[in-house]
Coordinates of C-alpha atoms and ligand atoms in Angstrom, one line a residue:
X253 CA -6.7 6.7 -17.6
X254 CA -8.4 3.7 -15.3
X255 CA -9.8 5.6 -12.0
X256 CA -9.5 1.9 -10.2
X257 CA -7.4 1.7 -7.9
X258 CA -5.6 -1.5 -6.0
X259 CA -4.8 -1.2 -2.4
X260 CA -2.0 -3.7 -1.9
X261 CA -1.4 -4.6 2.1
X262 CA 1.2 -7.4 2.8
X263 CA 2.0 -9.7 6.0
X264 CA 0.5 -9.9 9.1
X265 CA -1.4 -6.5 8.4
X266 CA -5.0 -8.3 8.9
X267 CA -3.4 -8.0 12.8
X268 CA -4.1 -4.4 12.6
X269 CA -5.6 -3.0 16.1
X270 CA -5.5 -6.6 17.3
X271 CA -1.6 -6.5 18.1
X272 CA 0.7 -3.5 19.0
X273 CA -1.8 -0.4 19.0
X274 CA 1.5 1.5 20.5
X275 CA 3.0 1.0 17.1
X276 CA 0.2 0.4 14.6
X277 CA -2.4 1.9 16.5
X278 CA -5.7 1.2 17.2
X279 CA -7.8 0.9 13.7
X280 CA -8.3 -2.2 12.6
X281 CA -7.9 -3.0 8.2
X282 CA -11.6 -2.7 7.7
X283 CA -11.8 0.4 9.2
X284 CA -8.8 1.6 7.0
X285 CA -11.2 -0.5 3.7
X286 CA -13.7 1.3 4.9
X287 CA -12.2 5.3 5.3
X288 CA -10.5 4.4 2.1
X289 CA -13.7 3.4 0.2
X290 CA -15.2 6.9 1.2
X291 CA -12.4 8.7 0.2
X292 CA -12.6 6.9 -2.8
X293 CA -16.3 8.2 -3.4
X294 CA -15.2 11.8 -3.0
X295 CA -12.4 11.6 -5.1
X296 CA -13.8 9.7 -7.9
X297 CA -11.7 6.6 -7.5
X298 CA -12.5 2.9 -7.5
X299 CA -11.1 0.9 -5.1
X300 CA -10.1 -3.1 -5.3
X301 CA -8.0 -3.7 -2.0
X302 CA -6.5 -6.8 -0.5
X303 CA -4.1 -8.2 2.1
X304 CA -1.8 -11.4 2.0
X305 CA 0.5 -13.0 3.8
X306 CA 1.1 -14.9 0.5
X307 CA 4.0 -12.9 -1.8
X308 CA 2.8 -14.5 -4.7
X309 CA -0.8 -13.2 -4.4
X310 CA 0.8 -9.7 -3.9
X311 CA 2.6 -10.2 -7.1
X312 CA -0.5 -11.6 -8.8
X313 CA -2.4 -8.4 -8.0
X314 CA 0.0 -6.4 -9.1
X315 CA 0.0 -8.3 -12.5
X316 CA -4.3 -8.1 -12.4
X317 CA -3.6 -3.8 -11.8
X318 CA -1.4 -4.0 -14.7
X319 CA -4.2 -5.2 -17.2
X320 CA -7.1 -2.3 -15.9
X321 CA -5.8 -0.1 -13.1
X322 CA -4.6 3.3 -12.9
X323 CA -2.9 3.6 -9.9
X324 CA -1.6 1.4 -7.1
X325 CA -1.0 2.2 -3.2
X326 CA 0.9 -0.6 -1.6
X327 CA 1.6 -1.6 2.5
X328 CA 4.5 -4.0 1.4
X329 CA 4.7 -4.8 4.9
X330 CA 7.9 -7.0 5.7
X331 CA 8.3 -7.6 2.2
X332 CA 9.1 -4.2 1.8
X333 CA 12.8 -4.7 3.2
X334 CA 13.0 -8.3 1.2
X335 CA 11.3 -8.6 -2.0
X336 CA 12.8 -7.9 -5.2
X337 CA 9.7 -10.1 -6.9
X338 CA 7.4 -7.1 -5.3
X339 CA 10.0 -4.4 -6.6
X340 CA 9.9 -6.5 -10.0
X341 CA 6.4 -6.5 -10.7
X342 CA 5.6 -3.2 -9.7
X343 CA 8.0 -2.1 -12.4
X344 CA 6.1 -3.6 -14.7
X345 CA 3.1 -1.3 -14.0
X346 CA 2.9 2.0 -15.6
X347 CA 0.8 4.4 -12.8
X348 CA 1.5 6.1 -10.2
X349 CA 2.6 4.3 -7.2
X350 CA 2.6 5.2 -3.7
X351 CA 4.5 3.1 -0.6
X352 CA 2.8 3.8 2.8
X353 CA 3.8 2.6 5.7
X354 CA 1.6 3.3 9.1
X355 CA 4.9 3.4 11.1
X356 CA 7.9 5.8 10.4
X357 CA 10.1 3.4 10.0
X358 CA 13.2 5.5 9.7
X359 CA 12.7 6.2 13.6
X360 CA 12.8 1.8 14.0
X361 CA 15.5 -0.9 13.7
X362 CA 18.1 -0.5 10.9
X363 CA 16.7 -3.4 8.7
X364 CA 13.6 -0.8 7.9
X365 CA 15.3 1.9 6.7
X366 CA 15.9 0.3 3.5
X367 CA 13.0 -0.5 1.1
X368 CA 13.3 -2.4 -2.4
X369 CA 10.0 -0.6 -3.2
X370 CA 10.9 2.8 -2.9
X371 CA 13.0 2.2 -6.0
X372 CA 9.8 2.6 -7.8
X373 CA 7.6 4.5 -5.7
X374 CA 6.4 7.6 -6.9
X375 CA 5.7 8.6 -3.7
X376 CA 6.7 7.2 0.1
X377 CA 4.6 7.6 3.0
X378 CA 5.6 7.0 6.5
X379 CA 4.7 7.6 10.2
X380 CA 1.8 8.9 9.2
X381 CA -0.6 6.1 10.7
X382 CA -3.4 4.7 9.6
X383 CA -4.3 8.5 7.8
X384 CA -1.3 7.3 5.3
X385 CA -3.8 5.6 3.2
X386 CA -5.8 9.0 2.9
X387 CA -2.9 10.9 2.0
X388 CA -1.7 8.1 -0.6
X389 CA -5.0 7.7 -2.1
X390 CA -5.0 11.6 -2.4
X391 CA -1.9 12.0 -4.3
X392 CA -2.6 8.7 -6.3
X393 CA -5.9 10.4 -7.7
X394 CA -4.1 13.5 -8.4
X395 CA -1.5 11.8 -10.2
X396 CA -3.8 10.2 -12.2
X397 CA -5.4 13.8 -12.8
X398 CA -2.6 15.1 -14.0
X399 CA -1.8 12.3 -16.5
X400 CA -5.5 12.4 -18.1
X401 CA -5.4 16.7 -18.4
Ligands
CA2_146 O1 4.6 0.6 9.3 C1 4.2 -0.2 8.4 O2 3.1 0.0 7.9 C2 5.0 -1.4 8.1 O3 4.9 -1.7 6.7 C3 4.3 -2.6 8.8 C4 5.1 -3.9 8.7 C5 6.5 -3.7 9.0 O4 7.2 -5.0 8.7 C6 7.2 -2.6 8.2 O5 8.5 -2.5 8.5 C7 6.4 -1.3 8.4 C8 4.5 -4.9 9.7 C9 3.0 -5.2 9.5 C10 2.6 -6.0 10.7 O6 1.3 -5.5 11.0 C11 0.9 -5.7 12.3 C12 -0.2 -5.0 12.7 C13 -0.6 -5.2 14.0 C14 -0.1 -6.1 14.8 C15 1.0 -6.9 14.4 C16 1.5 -6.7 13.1

């Protein structure tokens, strides 16, 4: 099985540690490219990752991970509580799949507690901050571990 790896980050996330730090904290999304990609190292893993605001170009990588990679982790962002064309494609894609979310949004407003892409998540997770990547990109490579053994 593919050791690439697409991290997926939705809307507005190129804001990170330039709006809300009290929610989102402090780190910005290179430093979270940047942890990831020497995770990635240790583990064995290679990394394509990408933010949008655009759903379309969410969906589009998806459909590229299809083709060549083995796992996916995926910010949804705000599309998390809307998209059914995210939650569509991602069925389409036979890996493992991890939704993390640097917030826990169970503990914010109503309309987060419900995600279209948990429905095929293999994993969610949540509150974590920006060390949910880490832990994601953990369980992604073990997953794909396990499938290969
Ligand atoms: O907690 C998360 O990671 C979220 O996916 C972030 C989304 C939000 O809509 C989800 O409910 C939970 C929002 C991403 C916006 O990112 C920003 C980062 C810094 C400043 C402003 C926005």
């Amino acid at each position: 099985m593919s050791r690439l790896v697409y991290v997926l980050n939705g809307p507005n996330l190129n804001l990170l540690g330039k709006r809300q730090p009290h929610i989102y904290g402090h780190e910005t999304l290179a430093d979270v490219e940047r942890d990831c990609r020497a995770l990635a190292g240790e583990l064995g893993l290679t990394l394509r990752f990408h933010q949008s605001n655009r759903e379309y170009e969410i969906i589009d990588w998806i459909h590229e991970a299809r083709e060549e990679a083995g796992g996916i982790v995926i910010n949804p962002a705000a599309f998390t509580h809307t998209s059914v064309a995210v939650l569509d494609a991602l069925n389409t894609f036979e890996g493992p799949v991890i939704e993390c979310h640097i917030s826990n949004v169970h503990k914010r407003e109503a309309f987060r507690h419900h995600s279209y892409v948990s429905l095929r998540a293999d994993g969610v997770i949540a509150g974590f901050g920006t060390q949910g990547y880490q832990l994601a990109l953990r369980r992604v490579a073990r997953l794909i571990d396990d499938k290969a053994a």
